[in-house]
Backbone as a chain_set.jsonl record, in Angstrom:
{"seq": "MKKISLSNIDALKISDNDTNDVFYGCCQDWFGTGWQRLSGCGPSVACNIFMYHNRGNSACDNARNKSSCAAMMEEVWKFVTPTRRGIHTTEMLCERVTAYGASKGMIVSSVRCDVPEKRSLRPSSEEVTLFLEDALSRDIPVAFLNLCNGQEKNLDEWHWVTVAAIETGDPEGRVPLCILDRGRIVKIDLALWLGTTSYGGGFVHFSIT", "coords": {"N": [[-5.878, -8.781, -36.707], [-6.776, -9.098, -33.14], [-7.179, -7.878, -30.411], [-7.201, -7.639, -26.419], [-7.258, -6.452, -24.012], [-5.92, -5.13, -20.41], [-7.739, -2.117, -19.085], [-5.847, -0.011, -18.039], [-3.249, -0.925, -18.147], [-0.816, 1.171, -16.639], [-2.081, 1.726, -14.303], [-0.438, -0.3, -12.847], [1.824, 0.518, -12.911], [4.907, 1.395, -11.56], [7.048, 3.173, -9.944], [10.613, 3.807, -9.104], [11.752, 5.983, -6.42], [14.48, 6.918, -5.999], [15.893, 5.668, -8.22], [14.722, 6.899, -9.831], [13.92, 4.866, -11.828], [11.695, 2.745, -13.572], [8.661, 0.286, -13.501], [6.653, -2.587, -14.336], [4.432, -3.737, -12.556], [4.865, -5.711, -9.451], [8.077, -7.038, -8.344], [9.593, -10.147, -7.859], [12.036, -9.541, -6.603], [12.257, -7.625, -4.755], [12.135, -8.676, -2.563], [12.891, -8.91, 1.009], [14.771, -11.434, 1.692], [16.604, -13.815, 0.992], [15.441, -16.41, 0.378], [12.864, -15.797, -0.366], [13.172, -13.827, -2.605], [13.726, -16.071, -4.038], [11.499, -17.609, -4.526], [9.245, -15.621, -4.893], [7.557, -15.26, -6.8], [4.589, -15.766, -6.706], [3.641, -14.627, -4.241], [3.986, -11.546, -5.458], [2.987, -11.881, -8.158], [0.013, -11.829, -6.8], [0.217, -9.376, -5.285], [-0.061, -7.747, -7.769], [-2.47, -8.3, -8.668], [-4.325, -7.327, -6.458], [-3.361, -4.518, -6.128], [-4.168, -3.803, -9.005], [-7.164, -4.039, -8.855], [-7.545, -2.136, -6.247], [-7.29, 0.639, -7.892], [-7.625, 3.674, -8.929], [-7.685, 4.379, -6.356], [-7.069, 7.105, -4.325], [-5.073, 7.065, -2.607], [-3.593, 4.322, -2.823], [-2.955, 4.605, -5.212], [-1.212, 7.424, -5.233], [0.945, 5.952, -3.605], [2.428, 4.145, -5.348], [5.147, 3.242, -5.612], [8.439, 2.0, -5.477], [9.585, 1.373, -2.685], [6.966, 1.596, -1.171], [5.251, -0.693, -2.508], [7.442, -2.951, -1.88], [6.562, -3.243, 0.572], [3.993, -3.67, 1.005], [4.549, -6.201, -0.268], [5.543, -7.773, 1.556], [3.523, -7.903, 3.305], [1.628, -9.183, 1.844], [2.994, -11.752, 1.524], [2.871, -12.994, 4.205], [0.353, -14.233, 3.971], [-0.051, -15.488, 1.52], [2.25, -17.75, 0.827], [4.82, -19.128, 0.178], [5.308, -22.998, -0.513], [7.853, -25.345, 0.605], [8.296, -26.035, -2.669], [7.179, -24.246, -3.587], [4.421, -22.155, -4.947], [2.533, -24.276, -6.139], [0.487, -25.148, -7.445], [-2.655, -23.889, -9.063], [-4.953, -23.802, -7.285], [-4.019, -23.764, -4.684], [-2.891, -21.125, -4.897], [-5.217, -19.782, -5.132], [-6.883, -20.44, -2.351], [-4.838, -18.946, -0.775], [-4.927, -16.112, -1.924], [-7.418, -15.483, -1.511], [-7.554, -15.96, 1.263], [-5.783, -13.749, 2.343], [-7.246, -11.489, 1.144], [-9.576, -11.651, 2.889], [-8.52, -11.025, 5.279], [-8.246, -8.187, 5.05], [-11.159, -7.333, 4.839], [-12.347, -8.292, 2.759], [-13.952, -9.902, -0.005], [-13.281, -12.402, -1.731], [-13.574, -14.288, -4.953], [-12.8, -16.948, -6.876], [-11.822, -18.131, -10.758], [-10.621, -20.717, -11.847], [-8.617, -22.114, -14.885], [-7.153, -24.898, -15.136], [-4.21, -26.312, -16.484], [-3.563, -29.621, -17.124], [-0.472, -32.036, -16.721], [-0.893, -34.683, -17.913], [-1.696, -34.602, -21.24], [-4.288, -35.428, -22.462], [-6.365, -34.397, -21.024], [-5.976, -31.817, -21.077], [-7.761, -28.655, -21.22], [-8.534, -27.182, -24.468], [-6.672, -25.017, -27.172], [-8.759, -23.07, -27.751], [-10.179, -22.878, -25.777], [-8.779, -22.101, -23.685], [-7.699, -19.708, -24.448], [-10.347, -18.024, -24.676], [-10.652, -18.313, -21.931], [-8.976, -16.412, -20.825], [-9.808, -14.181, -22.715], [-12.221, -13.705, -21.978], [-11.865, -12.621, -19.079], [-9.955, -10.498, -19.302], [-11.614, -8.973, -21.117], [-13.488, -7.894, -19.186], [-11.787, -6.215, -17.805], [-9.708, -7.393, -15.457], [-7.133, -8.936, -14.448], [-4.973, -11.789, -14.774], [-3.988, -14.298, -13.244], [-0.833, -16.436, -14.166], [0.3, -19.725, -13.932], [3.216, -21.406, -14.53], [4.691, -24.31, -15.421], [6.496, -25.601, -16.688], [7.928, -24.409, -19.668], [8.413, -25.175, -21.885], [9.051, -24.759, -25.408], [8.913, -21.97, -25.422], [10.892, -19.335, -25.075], [10.674, -16.926, -23.398], [9.625, -17.442, -20.977], [10.115, -18.34, -17.357], [10.51, -21.523, -15.98], [8.123, -23.35, -13.776], [6.786, -20.834, -12.074], [5.108, -17.934, -11.576], [3.239, -15.665, -13.541], [1.679, -12.509, -14.609], [-1.158, -12.157, -16.601], [-1.517, -9.721, -18.967], [-2.768, -8.897, -21.648], [-4.314, -10.124, -24.523], [-3.79, -11.223, -27.67], [-5.661, -12.129, -30.718], [-6.264, -13.949, -33.67], [-3.961, -14.741, -35.411], [-2.727, -15.308, -38.649], [-0.822, -17.614, -38.371], [-1.415, -18.675, -36.364], [-0.279, -17.911, -33.929], [-0.57, -17.179, -30.902], [-0.157, -14.188, -29.2], [0.7, -13.075, -26.008], [0.848, -10.551, -23.404], [2.528, -10.159, -20.769], [3.646, -9.62, -16.909], [6.413, -9.519, -15.665], [8.404, -9.824, -13.259], [8.817, -7.082, -12.99], [8.812, -6.326, -15.756], [7.439, -5.644, -18.834], [6.427, -8.692, -20.82], [6.519, -10.401, -24.049], [4.975, -13.481, -24.909], [4.232, -16.738, -26.451], [0.963, -17.783, -26.713], [0.146, -20.226, -27.786], [2.644, -21.415, -28.744], [3.386, -22.337, -26.142], [1.038, -23.969, -25.072], [1.148, -26.057, -26.828], [3.847, -26.918, -26.348], [4.553, -27.215, -23.297], [5.54, -29.407, -20.869], [4.625, -30.356, -18.314], [2.776, -28.455, -17.506], [0.522, -26.53, -16.243], [-1.609, -23.416, -15.434], [-4.493, -21.281, -15.358], [-5.95, -18.152, -13.649], [-8.184, -16.387, -12.444], [-9.565, -13.504, -10.65], [-12.472, -12.043, -8.622], [-12.937, -9.527, -6.674], [-14.74, -7.81, -3.886]], "CA": [[-5.356, -9.515, -35.006], [-7.698, -8.469, -31.944], [-6.102, -7.462, -29.0], [-8.212, -7.511, -25.291], [-6.083, -5.693, -22.691], [-6.248, -4.517, -19.444], [-7.756, -0.829, -19.715], [-4.927, 0.81, -17.716], [-1.716, -0.956, -17.351], [-0.507, 2.188, -16.043], [-2.132, 1.39, -13.021], [0.546, -1.705, -12.492], [3.504, 1.279, -13.094], [5.562, 1.314, -10.126], [8.383, 4.132, -9.641], [11.869, 4.007, -7.929], [11.885, 7.128, -6.206], [15.833, 6.762, -5.855], [16.53, 5.557, -9.275], [14.085, 7.213, -11.112], [13.394, 3.347, -12.529], [10.165, 2.373, -13.808], [8.37, -1.194, -13.818], [5.222, -2.736, -14.733], [4.115, -5.229, -11.542], [5.793, -6.257, -8.523], [9.094, -7.718, -8.783], [10.121, -10.63, -6.362], [13.707, -9.582, -6.493], [12.302, -6.35, -3.847], [11.789, -8.967, -0.963], [14.177, -9.12, 1.608], [15.337, -12.68, 2.096], [16.779, -14.952, -0.366], [13.918, -17.391, -0.319], [11.679, -14.984, -0.776], [13.455, -13.64, -3.875], [13.568, -17.147, -5.162], [10.168, -18.281, -4.554], [8.227, -14.983, -4.155], [6.641, -14.992, -7.695], [3.147, -16.144, -6.323], [3.134, -13.312, -3.957], [3.916, -10.854, -6.179], [1.304, -11.529, -8.616], [-1.075, -11.584, -5.613], [0.228, -8.183, -5.064], [-0.51, -7.284, -8.997], [-3.807, -8.304, -8.986], [-5.228, -6.43, -5.428], [-2.985, -3.245, -6.753], [-4.922, -3.124, -9.826], [-8.274, -3.863, -8.2], [-7.661, -0.824, -6.228], [-7.101, 1.434, -8.808], [-8.613, 4.672, -8.886], [-8.279, 4.808, -5.014], [-5.87, 8.104, -4.837], [-4.154, 6.895, -1.459], [-3.222, 3.701, -3.133], [-2.288, 5.14, -6.56], [-0.04, 7.969, -4.758], [1.293, 4.991, -3.245], [2.755, 3.427, -6.195], [6.472, 3.747, -5.733], [9.042, 0.709, -5.501], [9.24, 1.132, -1.229], [5.539, 0.797, -0.458], [5.111, -2.074, -2.906], [7.937, -3.984, -0.967], [5.922, -3.272, 1.754], [2.632, -4.458, 0.815], [4.824, -7.638, -0.657], [5.897, -8.577, 2.766], [2.537, -8.005, 3.969], [0.768, -9.911, 1.353], [3.497, -12.751, 1.642], [2.206, -13.581, 5.088], [-0.987, -15.178, 3.455], [-0.043, -15.951, -0.067], [3.321, -18.098, 1.504], [4.946, -20.261, -0.601], [5.876, -23.58, 0.313], [9.081, -25.996, -0.352], [7.717, -26.4, -3.783], [6.449, -22.798, -4.148], [3.062, -22.255, -4.816], [2.55, -24.95, -7.56], [-1.203, -25.428, -7.968], [-3.633, -22.561, -9.124], [-5.803, -24.062, -6.196], [-3.009, -23.376, -3.629], [-2.764, -19.55, -4.928], [-6.731, -19.495, -4.504], [-6.842, -20.215, -1.218], [-4.314, -17.966, -0.188], [-5.472, -14.849, -2.337], [-9.021, -15.669, -0.503], [-7.48, -15.609, 2.607], [-5.264, -12.431, 2.558], [-8.548, -10.451, 0.766], [-10.433, -11.451, 3.942], [-7.814, -10.085, 6.372], [-8.96, -6.885, 4.315], [-12.435, -7.679, 4.76], [-12.682, -8.345, 1.254], [-14.785, -11.167, -0.693], [-12.806, -13.065, -3.003], [-14.331, -15.572, -5.551], [-12.03, -17.34, -8.343], [-12.053, -19.084, -11.594], [-9.417, -21.156, -12.772], [-8.308, -22.929, -15.897], [-5.939, -25.696, -15.347], [-3.806, -27.148, -18.247], [-2.697, -30.47, -16.505], [0.656, -32.293, -17.168], [-1.682, -35.174, -18.818], [-2.235, -34.241, -22.737], [-5.59, -35.861, -23.172], [-7.101, -34.009, -20.024], [-5.774, -30.442, -21.101], [-8.731, -27.795, -22.279], [-8.266, -26.871, -25.736], [-6.523, -23.942, -26.769], [-9.762, -22.123, -27.963], [-10.728, -22.891, -24.3], [-7.898, -21.224, -22.759], [-8.055, -18.399, -25.269], [-11.788, -17.671, -24.044], [-10.813, -18.121, -20.719], [-8.464, -15.216, -21.06], [-10.583, -13.056, -23.15], [-13.492, -13.421, -20.86], [-11.407, -11.933, -17.896], [-9.398, -9.145, -19.549], [-12.353, -7.867, -21.296], [-14.22, -7.563, -17.806], [-10.965, -5.719, -16.944], [-9.719, -8.373, -14.55], [-5.797, -9.486, -14.417], [-5.247, -12.992, -14.872], [-2.515, -15.443, -12.696], [-0.477, -17.49, -15.054], [1.362, -20.743, -13.554], [4.115, -22.371, -16.144], [5.311, -25.182, -14.34], [7.363, -25.939, -17.719], [7.806, -23.527, -20.204], [8.587, -26.079, -23.324], [9.739, -23.696, -26.194], [8.779, -20.608, -25.027], [11.861, -18.84, -24.183], [10.375, -15.714, -22.478], [8.991, -18.05, -19.539], [10.805, -19.131, -16.397], [9.964, -22.303, -15.764], [7.931, -22.816, -12.231], [6.739, -19.649, -12.032], [3.942, -17.158, -11.912], [3.542, -14.331, -14.082], [0.532, -11.816, -14.383], [-1.304, -11.788, -17.861], [-2.638, -8.026, -19.041], [-3.488, -8.704, -22.586], [-3.967, -11.534, -25.517], [-4.234, -10.763, -29.36], [-5.838, -13.662, -31.671], [-6.595, -14.075, -35.183], [-3.09, -14.241, -36.318], [-3.339, -16.257, -39.404], [0.077, -18.152, -38.942], [-1.711, -19.767, -35.329], [0.518, -17.151, -32.633], [-1.38, -16.323, -29.741], [0.442, -13.234, -28.652], [0.143, -12.679, -24.349], [1.612, -9.632, -22.751], [2.551, -10.536, -19.349], [4.115, -8.655, -16.143], [7.198, -10.618, -15.081], [9.952, -9.118, -12.452], [8.477, -5.647, -13.182], [8.774, -6.075, -17.357], [6.213, -6.358, -19.986], [7.13, -9.542, -21.75], [5.657, -11.103, -24.756], [4.843, -14.7, -25.127], [3.096, -17.16, -27.263], [0.421, -18.611, -25.623], [-0.078, -21.415, -28.701], [3.532, -22.157, -28.046], [3.281, -22.551, -24.515], [0.235, -24.981, -24.771], [1.762, -27.133, -27.996], [5.264, -27.363, -25.969], [4.93, -27.494, -22.02], [5.601, -30.681, -20.356], [3.92, -30.437, -17.206], [1.535, -27.811, -17.713], [0.281, -24.867, -15.14], [-2.799, -22.946, -15.136], [-4.571, -19.818, -14.912], [-6.453, -17.739, -12.786], [-8.758, -14.782, -12.386], [-9.961, -13.114, -8.916], [-13.288, -10.936, -8.63], [-12.773, -9.024, -5.444], [-15.667, -7.391, -3.406]], "C": [[-6.279, -8.448, -34.004], [-7.096, -8.756, -30.866], [-7.224, -6.985, -27.769], [-6.833, -7.217, -24.204], [-6.449, -5.076, -21.283], [-6.651, -2.988, -19.825], [-6.721, 0.387, -19.31], [-4.228, 0.17, -17.198], [-0.757, 0.063, -16.729], [-0.678, 2.154, -14.488], [-1.033, 0.599, -12.136], [1.775, -1.122, -12.392], [3.645, 1.572, -11.51], [7.121, 2.33, -10.462], [9.429, 3.713, -8.585], [12.056, 5.319, -7.412], [13.589, 7.31, -5.901], [16.504, 6.498, -7.192], [15.953, 6.086, -10.336], [13.493, 5.511, -12.192], [12.334, 3.198, -12.685], [9.712, 0.851, -14.086], [6.893, -0.955, -13.621], [5.006, -4.046, -13.702], [5.106, -5.242, -10.643], [7.07, -6.947, -8.893], [9.604, -8.466, -7.513], [11.111, -10.571, -5.677], [13.321, -8.195, -5.165], [12.028, -7.485, -2.664], [13.073, -8.971, -0.54], [15.089, -10.322, 2.006], [15.746, -13.412, 0.759], [15.88, -15.837, -0.806], [12.865, -16.706, -0.493], [11.956, -14.631, -2.269], [13.507, -14.952, -4.367], [12.583, -17.712, -5.214], [8.633, -17.233, -4.586], [6.944, -14.45, -5.349], [5.166, -15.11, -7.518], [2.899, -15.126, -5.631], [2.718, -11.862, -4.535], [2.937, -10.554, -7.311], [0.212, -11.316, -7.99], [-1.176, -9.839, -5.519], [-0.104, -7.428, -6.471], [-1.781, -7.234, -9.043], [-4.796, -7.554, -7.778], [-4.603, -4.88, -6.177], [-4.291, -2.837, -7.971], [-6.598, -3.318, -9.754], [-8.252, -2.646, -7.201], [-7.391, 0.26, -7.038], [-7.566, 2.443, -8.609], [-8.602, 5.257, -7.346], [-6.664, 5.679, -5.016], [-4.937, 7.626, -3.798], [-3.073, 5.877, -2.046], [-2.282, 4.178, -4.344], [-1.044, 5.786, -6.347], [0.89, 6.868, -4.339], [2.243, 3.87, -4.206], [4.124, 3.635, -6.404], [7.171, 1.919, -5.074], [9.012, 0.253, -3.848], [8.063, 0.676, -0.514], [5.289, -0.511, -0.821], [5.981, -3.303, -2.383], [6.99, -4.068, -0.129], [4.686, -4.154, 2.071], [3.461, -5.996, 0.361], [5.124, -8.402, 0.88], [4.89, -9.034, 3.512], [1.526, -9.002, 3.475], [1.589, -11.678, 1.374], [3.09, -13.765, 3.175], [1.097, -14.638, 5.043], [-0.523, -15.843, 2.57], [1.871, -16.694, 0.046], [3.697, -18.938, 0.726], [5.33, -21.434, 0.402], [7.277, -24.201, -0.052], [9.191, -26.12, -1.613], [6.994, -24.969, -4.462], [4.973, -22.979, -3.959], [2.703, -22.86, -6.115], [1.507, -25.467, -8.055], [-1.865, -23.939, -8.283], [-4.589, -22.935, -7.998], [-5.303, -23.586, -4.962], [-3.12, -21.427, -3.674], [-4.537, -18.894, -4.685], [-7.03, -18.906, -3.314], [-6.084, -19.158, -0.455], [-4.555, -16.369, -0.518], [-6.686, -14.512, -1.62], [-8.261, -14.99, 0.792], [-6.813, -14.076, 2.921], [-6.279, -11.439, 2.294], [-9.402, -10.572, 2.326], [-10.047, -11.041, 5.104], [-8.086, -8.734, 5.957], [-9.995, -6.639, 4.397], [-13.241, -7.239, 3.505], [-13.291, -9.722, 0.781], [-14.217, -11.588, -1.911], [-13.244, -14.581, -3.611], [-13.306, -15.672, -6.748], [-12.358, -18.117, -9.369], [-10.952, -19.494, -11.955], [-9.734, -22.392, -14.024], [-7.082, -23.544, -15.777], [-5.574, -26.107, -16.676], [-2.706, -28.477, -17.314], [-1.661, -31.022, -17.306], [0.281, -33.41, -18.341], [-2.218, -34.559, -20.144], [-3.748, -34.607, -22.767], [-6.42, -34.987, -21.815], [-7.096, -32.582, -19.789], [-7.089, -29.987, -21.692], [-8.033, -27.519, -23.628], [-7.584, -25.598, -25.895], [-7.46, -23.081, -27.228], [-10.274, -22.261, -26.538], [-10.341, -21.862, -23.514], [-7.994, -19.791, -23.486], [-9.33, -17.566, -24.542], [-11.682, -17.463, -22.855], [-10.092, -16.527, -20.153], [-9.036, -13.947, -21.387], [-11.506, -12.452, -22.079], [-13.141, -12.429, -19.717], [-10.604, -11.052, -18.363], [-10.627, -8.271, -20.112], [-13.275, -7.45, -20.367], [-12.948, -6.357, -17.321], [-10.194, -6.407, -15.682], [-8.006, -9.212, -15.148], [-5.994, -10.875, -14.173], [-3.55, -13.993, -14.197], [-2.545, -16.305, -13.613], [0.628, -18.422, -14.253], [2.054, -21.398, -14.871], [5.036, -22.969, -15.147], [6.497, -25.821, -15.329], [7.154, -24.905, -18.847], [8.192, -24.193, -21.711], [9.389, -24.885, -24.133], [9.49, -22.557, -26.365], [9.958, -20.323, -24.231], [12.004, -17.917, -23.102], [9.811, -16.05, -21.146], [9.912, -18.5, -18.517], [10.029, -20.48, -15.977], [9.449, -22.246, -13.812], [7.279, -21.736, -11.584], [5.592, -18.79, -12.322], [4.225, -15.758, -12.657], [2.359, -13.565, -14.31], [0.005, -11.274, -16.351], [-2.169, -10.397, -18.263], [-3.172, -7.888, -20.231], [-3.067, -10.137, -23.528], [-4.402, -10.649, -26.491], [-4.387, -12.821, -29.851], [-5.999, -13.036, -32.698], [-5.178, -13.96, -36.118], [-2.968, -15.296, -37.398], [-1.889, -16.969, -39.278], [-0.062, -19.394, -37.273], [-1.442, -19.057, -34.2], [-0.889, -16.954, -31.76], [-0.518, -15.629, -28.662], [-0.182, -12.984, -27.059], [1.148, -11.275, -24.059], [1.401, -9.793, -21.382], [3.399, -9.597, -18.73], [4.988, -9.731, -15.543], [8.353, -9.867, -14.276], [9.817, -7.579, -13.005], [8.792, -5.309, -14.752], [7.696, -6.22, -17.979], [7.126, -6.97, -20.764], [6.461, -9.919, -22.632], [5.861, -12.436, -25.028], [4.198, -15.54, -26.19], [2.289, -18.545, -26.734], [0.21, -20.028, -26.746], [1.139, -22.09, -28.59], [3.431, -23.06, -26.937], [2.491, -23.814, -24.823], [0.829, -25.816, -25.378], [2.713, -27.741, -27.201], [5.626, -27.913, -24.361], [4.592, -29.021, -21.685], [4.821, -30.921, -19.23], [2.738, -29.466, -17.091], [1.496, -26.332, -16.777], [-1.174, -24.884, -15.343], [-3.176, -21.564, -15.167], [-5.755, -19.539, -14.19], [-7.279, -16.53, -12.832], [-9.522, -14.642, -11.025], [-11.171, -12.421, -9.285], [-13.236, -10.593, -6.94], [-13.99, -7.798, -5.058], [-15.219, -6.844, -2.008]], "O": [[-6.387, -7.234, -34.175], [-6.573, -9.813, -30.511], [-8.037, -6.099, -28.029], [-5.798, -7.8, -23.882], [-7.512, -4.455, -21.263], [-6.041, -2.493, -20.772], [-6.65, 1.452, -19.923], [-4.141, 0.229, -15.971], [0.248, -0.462, -16.25], [0.17, 2.424, -13.638], [-0.813, 0.839, -10.949], [2.751, -1.738, -11.963], [2.838, 1.854, -10.624], [8.048, 1.986, -11.196], [9.158, 3.351, -7.44], [12.727, 5.963, -8.219], [13.683, 8.39, -5.318], [17.603, 7.017, -7.389], [16.334, 5.95, -11.499], [12.703, 5.475, -13.136], [11.676, 3.591, -11.722], [10.39, 0.202, -14.882], [6.193, -0.048, -13.172], [5.36, -5.183, -14.013], [6.215, -4.813, -10.96], [7.003, -7.511, -9.985], [9.946, -7.925, -6.462], [11.348, -11.123, -4.603], [14.353, -7.804, -4.619], [11.609, -6.938, -1.643], [14.101, -9.012, -1.217], [16.123, -10.103, 2.637], [15.122, -13.451, -0.301], [15.545, -16.067, -1.968], [11.84, -17.294, -0.837], [11.173, -15.019, -3.137], [13.221, -14.894, -5.562], [12.578, -18.573, -6.094], [7.471, -17.607, -4.425], [5.955, -13.738, -5.172], [4.492, -14.45, -8.309], [1.981, -14.429, -6.064], [1.702, -11.203, -4.313], [2.285, -9.527, -7.496], [-0.647, -10.62, -8.532], [-2.197, -9.161, -5.628], [-0.488, -6.279, -6.255], [-2.334, -6.205, -9.432], [-5.936, -7.217, -8.099], [-5.425, -4.164, -6.749], [-5.097, -1.91, -7.89], [-7.276, -2.739, -10.603], [-9.256, -1.97, -7.426], [-7.187, 1.151, -6.213], [-8.345, 2.234, -7.679], [-9.234, 6.259, -7.013], [-5.577, 5.278, -5.432], [-3.769, 7.801, -4.145], [-1.881, 6.173, -1.957], [-1.054, 4.1, -4.343], [0.013, 5.359, -6.811], [1.925, 6.988, -4.993], [2.69, 2.844, -3.693], [4.401, 4.248, -7.435], [6.569, 1.025, -4.479], [8.585, -0.857, -3.53], [7.971, -0.189, 0.357], [5.118, -1.416, -0.004], [5.524, -4.447, -2.381], [6.471, -5.183, -0.069], [4.445, -4.975, 2.956], [2.851, -6.999, 0.734], [4.847, -9.582, 1.098], [4.921, -10.05, 4.207], [0.738, -9.592, 4.213], [0.886, -12.682, 1.259], [3.042, -14.995, 3.18], [0.938, -15.6, 5.794], [-0.544, -17.054, 2.791], [2.716, -16.13, -0.649], [2.812, -19.74, 0.429], [5.593, -21.281, 1.595], [7.9, -23.654, -0.962], [10.352, -26.368, -1.94], [6.451, -24.803, -5.555], [4.405, -23.688, -3.127], [2.562, -22.155, -7.115], [1.535, -26.206, -9.04], [-1.48, -22.947, -7.665], [-5.22, -21.906, -7.757], [-6.066, -23.021, -4.178], [-3.358, -20.678, -2.727], [-4.88, -17.821, -4.189], [-7.301, -17.742, -3.017], [-6.647, -18.528, 0.44], [-4.43, -15.496, 0.34], [-6.926, -13.385, -1.187], [-8.36, -13.831, 1.195], [-7.374, -13.325, 3.719], [-6.335, -10.494, 3.081], [-9.819, -9.53, 2.833], [-10.848, -10.699, 5.974], [-8.148, -8.019, 6.957], [-10.204, -5.488, 4.015], [-14.144, -6.445, 3.244], [-12.922, -10.693, 1.442], [-14.61, -11.19, -3.008], [-13.264, -15.657, -3.014], [-13.012, -14.715, -7.465], [-13.237, -18.937, -9.106], [-10.165, -18.676, -12.432], [-10.641, -23.22, -14.104], [-6.042, -23.012, -16.165], [-6.279, -26.234, -17.677], [-1.532, -28.341, -16.971], [-1.664, -30.719, -18.499], [0.806, -33.34, -19.452], [-3.292, -33.968, -20.043], [-4.419, -33.704, -23.266], [-7.603, -35.287, -21.983], [-7.72, -32.002, -18.9], [-7.616, -30.691, -22.553], [-6.819, -27.718, -23.681], [-7.714, -24.849, -24.926], [-6.991, -21.945, -27.151], [-11.019, -21.313, -26.29], [-10.996, -21.031, -22.886], [-8.425, -18.825, -22.857], [-9.132, -16.527, -23.913], [-12.382, -16.58, -22.359], [-10.573, -15.754, -19.324], [-8.926, -12.905, -20.739], [-11.586, -11.348, -21.541], [-13.926, -11.537, -19.394], [-10.335, -10.427, -17.336], [-10.768, -7.102, -19.756], [-13.982, -6.518, -20.75], [-13.281, -5.599, -16.409], [-10.147, -5.614, -14.742], [-7.92, -9.93, -16.144], [-6.95, -11.274, -13.509], [-2.446, -14.168, -14.712], [-3.535, -16.911, -14.024], [1.721, -17.938, -13.959], [1.523, -21.775, -15.916], [5.826, -22.452, -14.358], [7.381, -26.5, -14.806], [5.987, -24.521, -18.919], [8.199, -23.408, -22.659], [10.23, -24.18, -23.574], [9.789, -22.0, -27.421], [10.179, -20.774, -23.107], [12.861, -17.877, -22.219], [9.545, -15.195, -20.3], [10.713, -19.281, -19.031], [8.853, -20.358, -15.637], [9.96, -21.589, -12.905], [7.259, -21.805, -10.355], [5.075, -18.958, -13.427], [5.149, -14.974, -12.44], [1.523, -14.44, -14.083], [0.539, -10.44, -17.082], [-3.308, -10.15, -17.866], [-4.009, -6.993, -20.352], [-2.103, -10.896, -23.43], [-5.113, -9.652, -26.365], [-3.842, -13.9, -29.621], [-5.931, -11.812, -32.812], [-5.117, -13.356, -37.189], [-3.154, -16.414, -36.919], [-1.481, -16.994, -40.439], [0.631, -20.376, -37.003], [-2.187, -19.324, -33.258], [-2.007, -16.613, -32.146], [-0.186, -16.128, -27.586], [-1.377, -12.734, -26.897], [2.218, -11.183, -24.66], [0.312, -9.615, -20.836], [3.968, -8.765, -19.437], [4.495, -10.715, -14.992], [9.223, -9.314, -14.948], [10.82, -7.002, -13.426], [9.014, -4.136, -15.052], [6.917, -7.076, -17.561], [8.138, -6.499, -21.283], [5.301, -9.904, -22.222], [6.994, -12.702, -25.429], [3.495, -14.863, -26.94], [2.644, -19.695, -26.475], [0.114, -21.051, -26.068], [1.059, -23.296, -28.356], [3.405, -24.29, -26.923], [3.178, -24.835, -24.865], [1.278, -26.671, -24.615], [2.687, -28.97, -27.145], [6.535, -28.693, -24.079], [3.639, -29.672, -22.114], [4.241, -32.004, -19.305], [1.727, -29.861, -16.51], [2.289, -25.391, -16.731], [-1.881, -25.889, -15.42], [-2.324, -20.687, -15.024], [-6.59, -20.428, -14.024], [-6.766, -15.587, -13.433], [-10.012, -15.602, -10.43], [-11.095, -12.05, -10.457], [-13.507, -11.454, -6.102], [-14.163, -6.901, -5.883], [-16.043, -6.323, -1.257]]}, "num_chains": 1, "name": "protein.A"}
């Protein structure tokens, strides 16, 4: 098995100073309103992407606690704002993340790998795997939109998560992904998702300068 992962997943480690709990990545349950907590997966993933981009910045690293991350989530929400259907396309996430970056004086570019509902239009498993390997080998986290989880039980439908690692070369054809979801590290099988999802979804990685 070959594994490609972010070089420093601890850059996404978040502590709760009140409870001493530790999380990996932002959790949408930290938003202030019920609607935000229900629909805030996209903004949460956007926060993870900018947090990882800013790793090594001492001011950012020292502020990685639940309260400061929740404040950042509220700031990001103003730009990465879900519609009534959430942020249900990769294009929509790209537009909103780019707008937030511009508000901070950053130039954001994105590359998408969509998995359409129509199976004949979908990329192959090999193409999706190469897309993820390319981003992670360059130390870039990947935003993953799952509209239907199929037989993969460790995914919520109509939901964004952050991909932090991929494993390939499994003799049984599994392609394990390490994802960050609601502050947890979770493993899913990309091959199972690709083979059983009804509505598809997609993947995006961002370059930020």
